[in-house]
Amino acid sequence: MRAARVDENQKEIVKALRDMGCSVQHLHAVGKGCPDLLVGYKGFNILLEIKDGRKSQSEQKLTPDQTIWHYGWRGHVDVVNTVESAILAVHRYARDLADLDDLK
């Protein structure tokens, strides 16, 4: 089994998420297309797949295993490629879930 690759920007994304109060669990070692991070924020969980935004679009494509995993997953997962896109994804997801809670 090959070692899981970690995108170069993952460390800075994790730091930014933790700085905003998120808990972050690394999942990249799980393999088989599983997203890179499990993020907890304000009582919600979000899965993030990290791609390196400094690379070309073709180098940021999901791998075949990731494509299969994402297609089969019945929950929410975002693909992010910068600190800013990760923060936006977490805020957007938490806001959307809070809005659903308000409908109860």
mmCIF file of N, CA and C in Angstrom:
data_model
loop_
_atom_site.group_PDB
_atom_site.id
_atom_site.type_symbol
_atom_site.label_atom_id
_atom_site.label_comp_id
_atom_site.label_asym_id
_atom_site.label_seq_id
_atom_site.Cartn_x
_atom_site.Cartn_y
_atom_site.Cartn_z
ATOM 1 N N MET A 1 0.849 -1.186 0.000
ATOM 2 C CA MET A 1 0.000 0.000 0.000
ATOM 3 C C MET A 1 0.886 1.237 0.000
ATOM 4 N N ARG A 2 0.593 2.193 -0.890
ATOM 5 C CA ARG A 2 1.418 3.395 -0.954
ATOM 6 C C ARG A 2 0.999 4.392 0.117
ATOM 7 N N ALA A 3 1.941 5.244 0.501
ATOM 8 C CA ALA A 3 1.653 6.267 1.505
ATOM 9 C C ALA A 3 0.702 7.308 0.928
ATOM 10 N N ALA A 4 -0.198 7.809 1.753
ATOM 11 C CA ALA A 4 -1.140 8.830 1.308
ATOM 12 C C ALA A 4 -0.401 10.127 1.039
ATOM 13 N N ARG A 5 -0.733 10.748 -0.095
ATOM 14 C CA ARG A 5 -0.140 12.040 -0.420
ATOM 15 C C ARG A 5 -0.900 13.132 0.311
ATOM 16 N N VAL A 6 -0.169 14.130 0.775
ATOM 17 C CA VAL A 6 -0.782 15.278 1.429
ATOM 18 C C VAL A 6 -0.466 16.499 0.577
ATOM 19 N N ASP A 7 -1.493 17.239 0.181
ATOM 20 C CA ASP A 7 -1.260 18.441 -0.613
ATOM 21 C C ASP A 7 -0.481 19.461 0.199
ATOM 22 N N GLU A 8 0.358 20.223 -0.490
ATOM 23 C CA GLU A 8 1.250 21.166 0.184
ATOM 24 C C GLU A 8 0.507 22.218 0.997
ATOM 25 N N ASN A 9 -0.700 22.566 0.591
ATOM 26 C CA ASN A 9 -1.455 23.604 1.291
ATOM 27 C C ASN A 9 -2.300 23.069 2.450
ATOM 28 N N GLN A 10 -2.282 21.765 2.692
ATOM 29 C CA GLN A 10 -3.125 21.194 3.748
ATOM 30 C C GLN A 10 -2.773 21.751 5.121
ATOM 31 N N LYS A 11 -1.485 21.884 5.406
ATOM 32 C CA LYS A 11 -1.062 22.370 6.728
ATOM 33 C C LYS A 11 -1.595 23.778 6.993
ATOM 34 N N GLU A 12 -1.506 24.666 5.995
ATOM 35 C CA GLU A 12 -1.988 26.037 6.200
ATOM 36 C C GLU A 12 -3.513 26.085 6.295
ATOM 37 N N ILE A 13 -4.191 25.215 5.583
ATOM 38 C CA ILE A 13 -5.657 25.158 5.679
ATOM 39 C C ILE A 13 -6.070 24.661 7.060
ATOM 40 N N VAL A 14 -5.418 23.624 7.555
ATOM 41 C CA VAL A 14 -5.714 23.102 8.891
ATOM 42 C C VAL A 14 -5.483 24.174 9.949
ATOM 43 N N LYS A 15 -4.370 24.888 9.847
ATOM 44 C CA LYS A 15 -4.067 25.952 10.833
ATOM 45 C C LYS A 15 -5.149 27.031 10.810
ATOM 46 N N ALA A 16 -5.550 27.460 9.624
ATOM 47 C CA ALA A 16 -6.576 28.501 9.517
ATOM 48 C C ALA A 16 -7.903 28.033 10.098
ATOM 49 N N LEU A 17 -8.273 26.792 9.838
ATOM 50 C CA LEU A 17 -9.530 26.260 10.380
ATOM 51 C C LEU A 17 -9.474 26.169 11.908
ATOM 52 N N ARG A 18 -8.359 25.705 12.427
ATOM 53 C CA ARG A 18 -8.221 25.631 13.888
ATOM 54 C C ARG A 18 -8.214 27.027 14.504
ATOM 55 N N ASP A 19 -7.590 27.993 13.827
ATOM 56 C CA ASP A 19 -7.565 29.373 14.325
ATOM 57 C C ASP A 19 -8.967 29.979 14.409
ATOM 58 N N MET A 20 -9.890 29.514 13.558
ATOM 59 C CA MET A 20 -11.258 30.040 13.604
ATOM 60 C C MET A 20 -12.153 29.241 14.539
ATOM 61 N N GLY A 21 -11.562 28.267 15.252
ATOM 62 C CA GLY A 21 -12.312 27.527 16.265
ATOM 63 C C GLY A 21 -12.795 26.153 15.843
ATOM 64 N N CYS A 22 -12.351 25.683 14.702
ATOM 65 C CA CYS A 22 -12.757 24.349 14.236
ATOM 66 C C CYS A 22 -11.896 23.272 14.885
ATOM 67 N N SER A 23 -12.468 22.102 15.058
ATOM 68 C CA SER A 23 -11.660 20.926 15.346
ATOM 69 C C SER A 23 -11.418 20.249 13.995
ATOM 70 N N VAL A 24 -10.226 19.675 13.836
ATOM 71 C CA VAL A 24 -9.854 19.090 12.550
ATOM 72 C C VAL A 24 -9.237 17.722 12.782
ATOM 73 N N GLN A 25 -9.768 16.737 12.076
ATOM 74 C CA GLN A 25 -9.220 15.376 12.116
ATOM 75 C C GLN A 25 -8.728 15.022 10.719
ATOM 76 N N HIS A 26 -7.465 14.633 10.633
ATOM 77 C CA HIS A 26 -6.901 14.211 9.348
ATOM 78 C C HIS A 26 -7.450 12.842 8.967
ATOM 79 N N LEU A 27 -7.889 12.709 7.720
ATOM 80 C CA LEU A 27 -8.420 11.446 7.216
ATOM 81 C C LEU A 27 -7.663 10.946 5.993
ATOM 82 N N HIS A 28 -6.689 11.695 5.519
ATOM 83 C CA HIS A 28 -6.018 11.334 4.269
ATOM 84 C C HIS A 28 -5.400 9.938 4.305
ATOM 85 N N ALA A 29 -5.021 9.461 5.472
ATOM 86 C CA ALA A 29 -4.399 8.139 5.571
ATOM 87 C C ALA A 29 -5.411 6.999 5.408
ATOM 88 N N VAL A 30 -6.704 7.303 5.487
ATOM 89 C CA VAL A 30 -7.731 6.281 5.319
ATOM 90 C C VAL A 30 -7.645 5.692 3.912
ATOM 91 N N GLY A 31 -7.401 6.555 2.938
ATOM 92 C CA GLY A 31 -7.271 6.100 1.555
ATOM 93 C C GLY A 31 -8.599 5.753 0.929
ATOM 94 N N LYS A 32 -8.568 5.040 -0.178
ATOM 95 C CA LYS A 32 -9.756 4.584 -0.912
ATOM 96 C C LYS A 32 -10.684 5.730 -1.272
ATOM 97 N N GLY A 33 -10.118 6.931 -1.495
ATOM 98 C CA GLY A 33 -10.905 8.068 -1.930
ATOM 99 C C GLY A 33 -11.520 8.895 -0.832
ATOM 100 N N CYS A 34 -11.340 8.493 0.431
ATOM 101 C CA CYS A 34 -11.899 9.241 1.560
ATOM 102 C C CYS A 34 -11.319 10.658 1.569
ATOM 103 N N PRO A 35 -12.140 11.675 1.852
ATOM 104 C CA PRO A 35 -11.635 13.047 1.895
ATOM 105 C C PRO A 35 -10.515 13.227 2.920
ATOM 106 N N ASP A 36 -9.817 14.340 2.790
ATOM 107 C CA ASP A 36 -8.629 14.606 3.594
ATOM 108 C C ASP A 36 -8.926 15.001 5.040
ATOM 109 N N LEU A 37 -10.007 15.749 5.250
ATOM 110 C CA LEU A 37 -10.255 16.307 6.581
ATOM 111 C C LEU A 37 -11.703 16.142 7.026
ATOM 112 N N LEU A 38 -11.874 15.881 8.305
ATOM 113 C CA LEU A 38 -13.170 15.966 8.977
ATOM 114 C C LEU A 38 -13.081 17.204 9.862
ATOM 115 N N VAL A 39 -13.987 18.151 9.643
ATOM 116 C CA VAL A 39 -13.948 19.428 10.350
ATOM 117 C C VAL A 39 -15.206 19.569 11.198
ATOM 118 N N GLY A 40 -15.026 19.902 12.467
ATOM 119 C CA GLY A 40 -16.144 20.184 13.352
ATOM 120 C C GLY A 40 -16.225 21.674 13.607
ATOM 121 N N TYR A 41 -17.439 22.242 13.466
ATOM 122 C CA TYR A 41 -17.610 23.688 13.655
ATOM 123 C C TYR A 41 -19.027 23.969 14.132
ATOM 124 N N LYS A 42 -19.134 24.592 15.294
ATOM 125 C CA LYS A 42 -20.433 24.992 15.857
ATOM 126 C C LYS A 42 -21.436 23.845 15.894
ATOM 127 N N GLY A 43 -20.953 22.663 16.232
ATOM 128 C CA GLY A 43 -21.823 21.505 16.358
ATOM 129 C C GLY A 43 -22.085 20.756 15.063
ATOM 130 N N PHE A 44 -21.486 21.191 13.976
ATOM 131 C CA PHE A 44 -21.675 20.549 12.675
ATOM 132 C C PHE A 44 -20.374 19.906 12.225
ATOM 133 N N ASN A 45 -20.492 18.912 11.353
ATOM 134 C CA ASN A 45 -19.329 18.237 10.774
ATOM 135 C C ASN A 45 -19.342 18.434 9.273
ATOM 136 N N ILE A 46 -18.171 18.637 8.706
ATOM 137 C CA ILE A 46 -18.045 18.783 7.264
ATOM 138 C C ILE A 46 -16.800 18.040 6.811
ATOM 139 N N LEU A 47 -16.902 17.393 5.664
ATOM 140 C CA LEU A 47 -15.763 16.704 5.066
ATOM 141 C C LEU A 47 -15.164 17.600 3.989
ATOM 142 N N LEU A 48 -13.850 17.719 4.008
ATOM 143 C CA LEU A 48 -13.161 18.531 3.007
ATOM 144 C C LEU A 48 -12.113 17.708 2.276
ATOM 145 N N GLU A 49 -12.157 17.777 0.975
ATOM 146 C CA GLU A 49 -11.110 17.227 0.114
ATOM 147 C C GLU A 49 -10.215 18.401 -0.276
ATOM 148 N N ILE A 50 -8.936 18.299 0.028
ATOM 149 C CA ILE A 50 -7.990 19.378 -0.255
ATOM 150 C C ILE A 50 -7.322 19.124 -1.598
ATOM 151 N N LYS A 51 -7.310 20.153 -2.415
ATOM 152 C CA LYS A 51 -6.521 20.169 -3.648
ATOM 153 C C LYS A 51 -5.613 21.395 -3.571
ATOM 154 N N ASP A 52 -4.477 21.330 -4.207
ATOM 155 C CA ASP A 52 -3.514 22.435 -4.161
ATOM 156 C C ASP A 52 -3.856 23.434 -5.253
ATOM 157 N N GLY A 53 -4.350 24.601 -4.858
ATOM 158 C CA GLY A 53 -4.765 25.631 -5.793
ATOM 159 C C GLY A 53 -3.630 26.219 -6.613
ATOM 160 N N ARG A 54 -2.393 25.949 -6.231
ATOM 161 C CA ARG A 54 -1.248 26.448 -7.002
ATOM 162 C C ARG A 54 -0.960 25.560 -8.211
ATOM 163 N N LYS A 55 -1.585 24.403 -8.260
ATOM 164 C CA LYS A 55 -1.386 23.484 -9.377
ATOM 165 C C LYS A 55 -2.409 23.770 -10.476
ATOM 166 N N SER A 56 -2.167 23.235 -11.660
ATOM 167 C CA SER A 56 -3.094 23.419 -12.775
ATOM 168 C C SER A 56 -4.422 22.727 -12.464
ATOM 169 N N GLN A 57 -5.470 23.127 -13.182
ATOM 170 C CA GLN A 57 -6.790 22.525 -12.975
ATOM 171 C C GLN A 57 -6.744 21.015 -13.199
ATOM 172 N N SER A 58 -5.983 20.573 -14.198
ATOM 173 C CA SER A 58 -5.926 19.132 -14.468
ATOM 174 C C SER A 58 -5.249 18.379 -13.328
ATOM 175 N N GLU A 59 -4.311 19.034 -12.631
ATOM 176 C CA GLU A 59 -3.645 18.390 -11.494
ATOM 177 C C GLU A 59 -4.496 18.427 -10.229
ATOM 178 N N GLN A 60 -5.584 19.200 -10.249
ATOM 179 C CA GLN A 60 -6.475 19.292 -9.095
ATOM 180 C C GLN A 60 -7.692 18.372 -9.223
ATOM 181 N N LYS A 61 -7.770 17.623 -10.293
ATOM 182 C CA LYS A 61 -8.914 16.725 -10.491
ATOM 183 C C LYS A 61 -8.927 15.637 -9.416
ATOM 184 N N LEU A 62 -10.118 15.160 -9.117
ATOM 185 C CA LEU A 62 -10.249 14.031 -8.205
ATOM 186 C C LEU A 62 -9.621 12.797 -8.843
ATOM 187 N N THR A 63 -9.004 11.974 -8.012
ATOM 188 C CA THR A 63 -8.476 10.702 -8.494
ATOM 189 C C THR A 63 -9.655 9.767 -8.774
ATOM 190 N N PRO A 64 -9.431 8.666 -9.478
ATOM 191 C CA PRO A 64 -10.539 7.716 -9.682
ATOM 192 C C PRO A 64 -11.160 7.236 -8.370
ATOM 193 N N ASP A 65 -10.336 6.926 -7.363
ATOM 194 C CA ASP A 65 -10.885 6.502 -6.066
ATOM 195 C C ASP A 65 -11.706 7.609 -5.417
ATOM 196 N N GLN A 66 -11.233 8.840 -5.498
ATOM 197 C CA GLN A 66 -11.973 9.974 -4.921
ATOM 198 C C GLN A 66 -13.297 10.177 -5.641
ATOM 199 N N THR A 67 -13.286 10.050 -6.955
ATOM 200 C CA THR A 67 -14.517 10.205 -7.733
ATOM 201 C C THR A 67 -15.546 9.164 -7.308
ATOM 202 N N ILE A 68 -15.134 7.930 -7.165
ATOM 203 C CA ILE A 68 -16.037 6.857 -6.729
ATOM 204 C C ILE A 68 -16.559 7.151 -5.326
ATOM 205 N N TRP A 69 -15.672 7.554 -4.424
ATOM 206 C CA TRP A 69 -16.076 7.837 -3.041
ATOM 207 C C TRP A 69 -17.092 8.975 -3.012
ATOM 208 N N HIS A 70 -16.786 10.081 -3.697
ATOM 209 C CA HIS A 70 -17.676 11.246 -3.699
ATOM 210 C C HIS A 70 -19.038 10.897 -4.293
ATOM 211 N N TYR A 71 -19.036 10.114 -5.371
ATOM 212 C CA TYR A 71 -20.288 9.723 -6.018
ATOM 213 C C TYR A 71 -21.152 8.874 -5.083
ATOM 214 N N GLY A 72 -20.526 7.997 -4.319
ATOM 215 C CA GLY A 72 -21.267 7.099 -3.443
ATOM 216 C C GLY A 72 -21.635 7.674 -2.087
ATOM 217 N N TRP A 73 -21.033 8.794 -1.705
ATOM 218 C CA TRP A 73 -21.287 9.375 -0.381
ATOM 219 C C TRP A 73 -22.640 10.062 -0.353
ATOM 220 N N ARG A 74 -23.436 9.780 0.661
ATOM 221 C CA ARG A 74 -24.789 10.328 0.781
ATOM 222 C C ARG A 74 -24.849 11.539 1.706
ATOM 223 N N GLY A 75 -23.694 12.042 2.090
ATOM 224 C CA GLY A 75 -23.621 13.239 2.914
ATOM 225 C C GLY A 75 -22.945 14.359 2.155
ATOM 226 N N HIS A 76 -22.517 15.355 2.881
ATOM 227 C CA HIS A 76 -21.920 16.549 2.283
ATOM 228 C C HIS A 76 -20.400 16.455 2.307
ATOM 229 N N VAL A 77 -19.774 16.849 1.213
ATOM 230 C CA VAL A 77 -18.318 16.961 1.127
ATOM 231 C C VAL A 77 -18.003 18.093 0.162
ATOM 232 N N ASP A 78 -17.028 18.902 0.502
ATOM 233 C CA ASP A 78 -16.588 19.995 -0.364
ATOM 234 C C ASP A 78 -15.163 19.760 -0.803
ATOM 235 N N VAL A 79 -14.851 20.177 -2.019
ATOM 236 C CA VAL A 79 -13.478 20.180 -2.521
ATOM 237 C C VAL A 79 -13.003 21.623 -2.443
ATOM 238 N N VAL A 80 -11.900 21.844 -1.743
ATOM 239 C CA VAL A 80 -11.356 23.191 -1.559
ATOM 240 C C VAL A 80 -9.902 23.214 -2.001
ATOM 241 N N ASN A 81 -9.435 24.404 -2.409
ATOM 242 C CA ASN A 81 -8.051 24.477 -2.870
ATOM 243 C C ASN A 81 -7.264 25.658 -2.307
ATOM 244 N N THR A 82 -7.873 26.426 -1.407
ATOM 245 C CA THR A 82 -7.189 27.533 -0.739
ATOM 246 C C THR A 82 -7.721 27.647 0.684
ATOM 247 N N VAL A 83 -7.010 28.405 1.504
ATOM 248 C CA VAL A 83 -7.495 28.696 2.856
ATOM 249 C C VAL A 83 -8.863 29.370 2.773
ATOM 250 N N GLU A 84 -8.984 30.329 1.892
ATOM 251 C CA GLU A 84 -10.228 31.086 1.765
ATOM 252 C C GLU A 84 -11.396 30.186 1.362
ATOM 253 N N SER A 85 -11.159 29.285 0.406
ATOM 254 C CA SER A 85 -12.259 28.412 -0.022
ATOM 255 C C SER A 85 -12.652 27.428 1.079
ATOM 256 N N ALA A 86 -11.695 27.016 1.895
ATOM 257 C CA ALA A 86 -12.006 26.124 3.016
ATOM 258 C C ALA A 86 -12.859 26.842 4.060
ATOM 259 N N ILE A 87 -12.481 28.055 4.400
ATOM 260 C CA ILE A 87 -13.237 28.843 5.383
ATOM 261 C C ILE A 87 -14.651 29.115 4.865
ATOM 262 N N LEU A 88 -14.755 29.498 3.592
ATOM 263 C CA LEU A 88 -16.077 29.739 3.003
ATOM 264 C C LEU A 88 -16.937 28.490 3.020
ATOM 265 N N ALA A 89 -16.352 27.350 2.701
ATOM 266 C CA ALA A 89 -17.104 26.091 2.697
ATOM 267 C C ALA A 89 -17.645 25.781 4.084
ATOM 268 N N VAL A 90 -16.830 25.944 5.103
ATOM 269 C CA VAL A 90 -17.260 25.659 6.478
ATOM 270 C C VAL A 90 -18.366 26.622 6.897
ATOM 271 N N HIS A 91 -18.183 27.918 6.636
ATOM 272 C CA HIS A 91 -19.214 28.900 7.004
ATOM 273 C C HIS A 91 -20.518 28.649 6.243
ATOM 274 N N ARG A 92 -20.426 28.363 4.947
ATOM 275 C CA ARG A 92 -21.616 28.129 4.125
ATOM 276 C C ARG A 92 -22.376 26.897 4.622
ATOM 277 N N TYR A 93 -21.651 25.832 4.896
ATOM 278 C CA TYR A 93 -22.283 24.596 5.353
ATOM 279 C C TYR A 93 -22.944 24.790 6.718
ATOM 280 N N ALA A 94 -22.249 25.437 7.642
ATOM 281 C CA ALA A 94 -22.812 25.672 8.982
ATOM 282 C C ALA A 94 -24.041 26.571 8.888
ATOM 283 N N ARG A 95 -23.998 27.588 8.033
ATOM 284 C CA ARG A 95 -25.149 28.484 7.852
ATOM 285 C C ARG A 95 -26.334 27.712 7.272
ATOM 286 N N ASP A 96 -26.087 26.893 6.250
ATOM 287 C CA ASP A 96 -27.169 26.121 5.633
ATOM 288 C C ASP A 96 -27.809 25.172 6.637
ATOM 289 N N LEU A 97 -27.000 24.511 7.461
ATOM 290 C CA LEU A 97 -27.553 23.591 8.454
ATOM 291 C C LEU A 97 -28.305 24.339 9.548
ATOM 292 N N ALA A 98 -27.803 25.510 9.946
ATOM 293 C CA ALA A 98 -28.499 26.307 10.940
ATOM 294 C C ALA A 98 -29.857 26.744 10.399
ATOM 295 N N ASP A 99 -29.921 27.102 9.122
ATOM 296 C CA ASP A 99 -31.184 27.479 8.503
ATOM 297 C C ASP A 99 -32.177 26.325 8.529
ATOM 298 N N LEU A 100 -31.666 25.092 8.291
ATOM 299 C CA LEU A 100 -32.545 23.919 8.354
ATOM 300 C C LEU A 100 -33.063 23.704 9.770
ATOM 301 N N ASP A 101 -32.191 23.927 10.770
ATOM 302 C CA ASP A 101 -32.615 23.787 12.167
ATOM 303 C C ASP A 101 -33.736 24.765 12.491
ATOM 304 N N ASP A 102 -33.683 25.963 11.918
ATOM 305 C CA ASP A 102 -34.704 26.976 12.179
ATOM 306 C C ASP A 102 -36.069 26.553 11.634
ATOM 307 N N LEU A 103 -36.095 25.647 10.669
ATOM 308 C CA LEU A 103 -37.350 25.206 10.078
ATOM 309 C C LEU A 103 -38.081 24.193 10.959
ATOM 310 N N LYS A 104 -37.403 23.650 11.941
ATOM 311 C CA LYS A 104 -38.018 22.625 12.814
ATOM 312 C C LYS A 104 -39.078 23.220 13.709
#
